[in-house]
Structure formats: structure tokens, C-alpha cells
Coordinates of N, CA and C in Angstrom, one line a residue:
X1 N 0.8 -1.2 0.0 CA 0.0 0.0 0.0 C 0.9 1.2 0.0
X2 N 0.6 2.2 -0.9 CA 1.3 3.4 -1.0 C 0.8 4.5 -0.1
X3 N -0.5 4.5 0.0 CA -1.2 5.5 0.9 C -2.5 4.9 1.4
X4 N -2.8 5.1 2.7 CA -4.0 4.5 3.3 C -5.2 5.5 3.3
X5 N -6.3 5.0 3.8 CA -7.5 5.7 3.9 C -7.5 6.7 5.0
X6 N -7.9 7.9 4.7 CA -8.0 9.0 5.7 C -9.4 9.6 5.6
X7 N -10.3 9.2 6.5 CA -11.7 9.6 6.5 C -11.7 11.1 6.8
X8 N -12.4 11.9 5.9 CA -12.5 13.3 6.2 C -13.5 13.6 7.4
X9 N -13.2 14.8 8.0 CA -14.0 15.2 9.2 C -15.5 15.4 8.8
X10 N -15.7 15.8 7.5 CA -17.1 16.0 7.0 C -17.0 15.6 5.5
X11 N -18.2 15.4 4.9 CA -18.3 14.9 3.5 C -17.6 15.8 2.5
X12 N -17.5 17.1 2.9 CA -16.9 18.1 2.0 C -15.5 18.4 2.3
X13 N -15.0 17.9 3.4 CA -13.7 18.2 3.9 C -12.5 17.4 3.2
X14 N -11.3 17.9 3.4 CA -10.2 17.2 2.8 C -10.0 15.8 3.5
X15 N -9.5 14.9 2.8 CA -9.2 13.5 3.2 C -8.7 12.7 2.1
X16 N -8.4 11.4 2.3 CA -8.1 10.5 1.2 C -9.1 9.4 1.3
X17 N -10.1 9.5 0.4 CA -11.3 8.6 0.4 C -11.0 7.3 -0.3
X18 N -9.9 6.6 0.0 CA -9.6 5.4 -0.6 C -8.2 5.0 -0.2
X19 N -7.7 4.0 -0.9 CA -6.3 3.5 -0.7 C -5.6 3.5 -2.0
X20 N -4.3 3.8 -2.0 CA -3.5 3.8 -3.2 C -2.6 2.5 -3.1
X21 N -2.8 1.6 -4.1 CA -2.1 0.3 -4.1 C -1.0 0.3 -5.2
X22 N 0.2 -0.1 -4.8 CA 1.3 -0.1 -5.8 C 0.9 -1.2 -6.8
X23 N 1.1 -0.8 -8.1 CA 0.8 -1.7 -9.2 C 1.6 -1.3 -10.4
X24 N 2.1 -2.2 -11.2 CA 2.9 -1.8 -12.3 C 2.0 -1.3 -13.4
X25 N 2.6 -0.4 -14.3 CA 1.8 0.2 -15.4 C 1.3 -0.9 -16.3
X26 N 0.0 -0.9 -16.6 CA -0.6 -1.9 -17.4 C -1.0 -3.1 -16.7
X27 N -0.8 -3.2 -15.4 CA -1.1 -4.4 -14.6 C -2.6 -4.6 -14.5
X28 N -3.0 -5.8 -14.3 CA -4.4 -6.1 -14.2 C -5.1 -5.6 -12.9
X29 N -6.2 -5.0 -13.1 CA -7.0 -4.5 -11.9 C -8.0 -5.6 -11.7
X30 N -8.1 -6.2 -10.5 CA -8.9 -7.3 -10.2 C -10.1 -6.9 -9.3
X31 N -11.3 -7.5 -9.5 CA -12.4 -7.3 -8.7 C -12.2 -7.8 -7.3
X32 N -12.4 -7.0 -6.2 CA -12.1 -7.5 -4.9 C -13.3 -8.3 -4.4
X33 N -14.5 -8.2 -5.0 CA -15.7 -8.9 -4.5 C -16.6 -8.9 -5.8
X34 N -17.6 -9.8 -5.7 CA -18.5 -9.9 -6.8 C -19.3 -8.6 -7.0
X35 N -19.7 -8.4 -8.2 CA -20.5 -7.2 -8.5 C -20.8 -7.0 -10.0
X36 N -21.3 -5.8 -10.3 CA -21.7 -5.4 -11.6 C -21.0 -4.1 -12.0
X37 N -20.5 -3.9 -13.1 CA -19.9 -2.7 -13.6 C -21.1 -1.7 -13.8
X38 N -21.1 -0.6 -13.1 CA -22.2 0.3 -13.2 C -21.7 1.7 -13.8
X39 N -20.4 1.8 -13.9 CA -19.8 3.0 -14.5 C -18.5 2.6 -15.1
X40 N -18.2 3.1 -16.3 CA -16.9 3.0 -16.9 C -16.7 4.1 -17.9
X41 N -16.0 5.1 -17.4 CA -15.9 6.3 -18.2 C -14.9 7.3 -17.7
X42 N -14.8 8.5 -18.3 CA -13.8 9.5 -18.0 C -14.4 10.4 -16.9
X43 N -13.6 10.6 -15.9 CA -13.9 11.6 -14.9 C -12.6 12.6 -14.9
X44 N -12.9 13.8 -15.2 CA -11.9 14.8 -15.4 C -10.8 14.4 -16.4
X45 N -9.7 13.8 -16.0 CA -8.7 13.5 -17.0 C -8.3 12.0 -17.0
X46 N -9.1 11.1 -16.4 CA -8.8 9.8 -16.3 C -10.0 8.9 -16.4
X47 N -9.8 7.6 -16.8 CA -10.9 6.7 -16.8 C -11.1 6.0 -15.4
X48 N -12.3 5.8 -15.1 CA -12.7 5.3 -13.8 C -13.7 4.1 -14.0
X49 N -13.6 3.1 -13.2 CA -14.5 2.0 -13.3 C -15.1 1.8 -11.9
X50 N -16.5 1.7 -11.9 CA -17.2 1.5 -10.6 C -18.0 0.2 -10.6
X51 N -17.8 -0.6 -9.6 CA -18.6 -1.8 -9.4 C -19.6 -1.6 -8.3
X52 N -20.8 -2.2 -8.5 CA -21.8 -2.2 -7.4 C -21.8 -3.6 -6.9
X53 N -21.6 -3.8 -5.6 CA -21.6 -5.1 -5.0 C -23.0 -5.4 -4.5
X54 N -23.3 -6.8 -4.2 CA -24.6 -7.2 -3.8 C -25.1 -6.5 -2.5
X55 N -24.1 -6.1 -1.6 CA -24.6 -5.5 -0.4 C -24.8 -4.0 -0.5
X56 N -24.7 -3.4 -1.7 CA -25.0 -2.0 -1.9 C -23.7 -1.1 -2.0
X57 N -22.6 -1.7 -1.5 CA -21.4 -0.9 -1.6 C -20.9 -0.7 -3.1
X58 N -20.2 0.3 -3.3 CA -19.6 0.6 -4.6 C -18.1 0.8 -4.5
X59 N -17.4 0.1 -5.3 CA -15.9 0.2 -5.4 C -15.6 0.9 -6.7
X60 N -14.8 2.0 -6.6 CA -14.3 2.7 -7.8 C -12.8 2.6 -7.9
X61 N -12.3 2.4 -9.1 CA -10.9 2.3 -9.4 C -10.4 3.3 -10.4
X62 N -9.2 3.9 -10.2 CA -8.7 4.8 -11.1 C -7.2 4.9 -10.9
X63 N -6.4 5.3 -12.0 CA -6.8 5.5 -13.4 C -6.7 4.1 -14.0
X64 N -7.7 3.8 -14.9 CA -7.7 2.5 -15.5 C -7.7 2.7 -17.1
X65 N -7.5 1.6 -17.8 CA -7.6 1.6 -19.2 C -8.3 0.2 -19.5
X66 N -8.9 0.2 -20.7 CA -9.6 -1.1 -21.1 C -10.6 -1.6 -20.1
X67 N -11.4 -0.8 -19.5 CA -12.4 -1.3 -18.5 C -13.4 -2.1 -19.2
X68 N -14.0 -3.1 -18.4 CA -15.1 -3.8 -18.8 C -16.3 -2.9 -19.1
X69 N -17.2 -3.3 -20.0 CA -18.3 -2.4 -20.2 C -19.4 -2.4 -19.1
X70 N -20.2 -1.3 -19.0 CA -21.2 -1.3 -18.0 C -22.2 -2.5 -18.3
X71 N -22.6 -3.0 -17.1 CA -23.5 -4.2 -17.2 C -22.8 -5.5 -17.0
X72 N -21.5 -5.5 -17.2 CA -20.7 -6.8 -17.0 C -20.8 -7.2 -15.6
X73 N -21.0 -8.5 -15.3 CA -21.0 -9.1 -14.0 C -19.7 -9.8 -13.8
X74 N -19.1 -9.6 -12.6 CA -17.8 -10.2 -12.3 C -17.9 -10.9 -10.9
X75 N -16.9 -11.7 -10.8 CA -16.7 -12.4 -9.5 C -15.4 -11.9 -8.9
X76 N -15.2 -12.2 -7.6 CA -13.9 -11.8 -6.9 C -12.8 -12.4 -7.7
X77 N -11.7 -11.5 -8.0 CA -10.6 -12.0 -8.7 C -10.6 -11.9 -10.2
X78 N -11.8 -11.5 -10.8 CA -11.8 -11.3 -12.2 C -11.1 -10.1 -12.6
X79 N -10.5 -10.1 -13.7 CA -9.8 -8.8 -14.3 C -11.0 -7.9 -14.8
X80 N -10.9 -6.7 -14.3 CA -11.9 -5.7 -14.7 C -11.4 -4.5 -15.5
X81 N -10.1 -4.3 -15.5 CA -9.4 -3.3 -16.3 C -7.9 -3.5 -16.2
X82 N -7.2 -2.5 -16.7 CA -5.7 -2.4 -16.5 C -5.4 -1.1 -15.9
X83 N -4.3 -1.0 -15.2 CA -3.8 0.3 -14.7 C -3.3 1.1 -15.9
X84 N -3.8 2.3 -16.0 CA -3.4 3.2 -17.1 C -1.9 3.5 -17.0
X85 N -1.2 3.3 -18.0 CA 0.2 3.5 -18.0 C 0.6 4.9 -18.4
X86 N -0.4 5.8 -18.6 CA -0.1 7.2 -19.0 C -0.3 8.1 -17.8
X87 N -0.9 7.7 -16.7 CA -1.1 8.5 -15.6 C -0.4 8.0 -14.3
X88 N 0.4 8.8 -13.7 CA 1.1 8.4 -12.5 C 0.5 9.1 -11.3
X89 N -0.6 8.5 -10.8 CA -1.3 9.0 -9.7 C -0.4 9.2 -8.5
X90 N 0.6 8.3 -8.3 CA 1.5 8.3 -7.2 C 2.9 8.5 -7.7
X91 N 3.1 9.5 -8.6 CA 4.4 9.8 -9.1 C 5.4 9.9 -8.1
X92 N 6.6 9.3 -8.3 CA 7.1 8.9 -9.6 C 6.7 7.4 -10.0
X93 N 6.1 6.7 -9.1 CA 5.7 5.3 -9.4 C 4.2 5.2 -9.8
X94 N 3.7 4.1 -10.1 CA 2.4 3.8 -10.5 C 1.6 3.3 -9.4
X95 N 0.3 3.6 -9.2 CA -0.5 3.0 -8.2 C -2.0 3.1 -8.7
X96 N -2.8 2.2 -8.1 CA -4.2 2.2 -8.3 C -4.9 2.8 -7.1
X97 N -5.8 3.8 -7.4 CA -6.6 4.3 -6.3 C -7.9 3.5 -6.3
X98 N -8.3 3.0 -5.1 CA -9.5 2.2 -4.9 C -10.3 2.9 -3.8
X99 N -11.5 3.3 -4.1 CA -12.4 3.9 -3.1 C -13.6 3.1 -3.0
X100 N -14.2 3.1 -1.8 CA -15.4 2.3 -1.5 C -16.4 3.2 -0.8
X101 N -17.7 3.2 -1.4 CA -18.8 4.0 -0.8 C -19.8 3.0 -0.3
X102 N -20.4 3.2 0.8 CA -21.5 2.3 1.3 C -22.7 3.1 1.6
X103 N -23.9 2.5 1.6 CA -25.1 3.2 1.9 C -25.0 3.8 3.3
X104 N -25.4 5.1 3.4 CA -25.4 5.7 4.7 C -26.6 5.2 5.5
X105 N -26.5 5.2 6.8 CA -27.6 4.7 7.6 C -28.9 5.5 7.3
X106 N -29.9 4.8 7.0 CA -31.2 5.4 6.7 C -31.4 5.8 5.2
X107 N -30.4 5.5 4.4 CA -30.6 5.8 2.9 C -31.5 4.8 2.3
X108 N -32.2 5.2 1.3 CA -33.2 4.3 0.7 C -32.5 3.3 -0.3
X109 N -31.5 3.8 -1.0 CA -30.9 3.0 -2.0 C -29.4 3.2 -1.9
X110 N -28.7 2.3 -2.6 CA -27.2 2.4 -2.7 C -26.8 3.6 -3.6
X111 N -27.7 4.2 -4.4 CA -27.4 5.3 -5.3 C -27.5 6.6 -4.6
X112 N -28.1 6.7 -3.4 CA -28.2 7.9 -2.6 C -27.6 7.7 -1.3
X113 N -27.0 8.8 -0.7 CA -26.5 8.7 0.7 C -25.4 7.8 0.8
X114 N -24.4 7.8 -0.1 CA -23.2 7.0 0.0 C -22.1 7.7 0.8
X115 N -21.6 6.9 1.7 CA -20.4 7.5 2.5 C -19.2 6.7 2.2
X116 N -18.0 7.3 2.2 CA -16.8 6.6 1.9 C -16.4 5.8 3.1
X117 N -15.8 4.6 2.9 CA -15.3 3.8 4.0 C -14.0 3.2 3.6
X118 N -13.2 2.7 4.5 CA -11.9 2.1 4.2 C -12.1 0.8 3.3
X119 N -11.5 0.9 2.2 CA -11.7 -0.3 1.3 C -11.1 -1.6 1.8
X120 N -10.1 -1.5 2.7 CA -9.5 -2.7 3.3 C -10.5 -3.5 4.1
X121 N -11.5 -2.8 4.6 CA -12.6 -3.5 5.4 C -13.3 -4.5 4.5
X122 N -13.5 -4.2 3.2 CA -14.1 -5.1 2.3 C -13.4 -6.4 2.2
X123 N -12.1 -6.4 2.4 CA -11.2 -7.6 2.3 C -11.0 -8.2 3.6
X124 N -11.5 -7.6 4.7 CA -11.3 -8.1 6.0 C -9.9 -7.9 6.6
X125 N -9.2 -6.9 5.9 CA -7.8 -6.7 6.3 C -7.6 -5.7 7.4
X126 N -8.6 -4.9 7.7 CA -8.6 -3.9 8.7 C -9.8 -3.9 9.5
X127 N -9.8 -3.5 10.7 CA -10.9 -3.5 11.6 C -10.6 -2.8 12.9
X128 N -11.5 -2.8 13.8 CA -11.2 -2.1 15.1 C -10.1 -2.8 15.8
X129 N -9.3 -2.1 16.5 CA -8.2 -2.7 17.4 C -8.9 -3.4 18.6
X130 N -8.3 -4.5 19.0 CA -8.8 -5.2 20.1 C -7.6 -5.5 21.0
X131 N -7.6 -5.0 22.3 CA -6.6 -5.3 23.2 C -6.9 -6.6 23.9
X132 N -5.9 -7.5 23.9 CA -6.0 -8.8 24.5 C -5.0 -8.8 25.7
X133 N -5.4 -9.6 26.7 CA -4.5 -9.8 27.9 C -3.3 -10.6 27.5
X134 N -2.2 -10.4 28.2 CA -1.0 -11.1 28.1 C -1.0 -12.2 29.2
X135 N -1.0 -13.5 28.7 CA -0.9 -14.6 29.7 C -2.3 -14.7 30.4
X136 N -2.3 -15.6 31.4 CA -3.5 -15.9 32.1 C -3.7 -14.9 33.3
X137 N -2.8 -14.3 33.7 CA -2.8 -13.4 34.9 C -3.1 -12.0 34.5
X138 N -4.4 -11.7 34.2 CA -4.8 -10.3 33.8 C -5.8 -9.7 34.7
X139 N -6.1 -10.3 35.8 CA -7.1 -9.8 36.8 C -6.4 -8.7 37.6
X140 N -7.1 -7.6 37.8 CA -6.4 -6.5 38.6 C -6.7 -6.6 40.0

């Protein structure tokens, strides 16, 4: 990982709404979880691909090239695009930005009220810290 998730204090505030993962130029971008391609197009100066997962979360990946077309269904581990070799998001090296949005509490659909969350939670790689006792003698 090149850069981790930094949740902004407010929806409009500064932060890093995803993770940057080291990947070689032209490398395969793989689906982290099953889903459907709901967007594949240009945002500002780069191509972005967005998957909607069965639980309502949406994963977005950028910068990509050769994305699958909208409507494509994928399984975890399927190739969905390639890392764009013309954009160095993490100059001087290449990286993939992966952002995840999930339905906000009380939202009616996954298309409205989406909040950014740490993408590594989707993989079960990060979670709340848990303090465990050392040995059997932990009574105070």
C-alpha cells in the first residue's frame, strides 16, 4: 500500500477517500468482490470503473484503461481493467486508487446517501483494534 484511507471530518472536507495500491503500469485490476460494472468512463482526466456489490457498496478504481463495459457481471478475482500507463497518480511510481462507498444509515438505496469507507474493510484486512490480555494473569 502506498497511501492509506483518511476519512474526512465532513463529507466536503479534505481527506483520502480510498487507498493507493502499488501496481505496475498496465497491470491487471482485479475485482475485490463480486459485482456489476455500473460506470466505466472518464472523470476529469482519467478513466474510472465502478462496481456495485450485492450489499450495496460501490468500489471505484482509477486510473484505468480497457475497462469492462457497463452491465458486466464479475466475481472476486476477475480482471476488470488495466492500470493506465499514462497517468502516474502516485508519481514517480504507478498505483491504483481504490475507493469504496457504502449506503449511509437510513438511505433508501445504494445510489443515494453513499459514505466513503476504508476499502480494506471489504477484504477483512482492517478493523477495530482489540486489546488482549498477556498470559492468564490479567485480573487487577
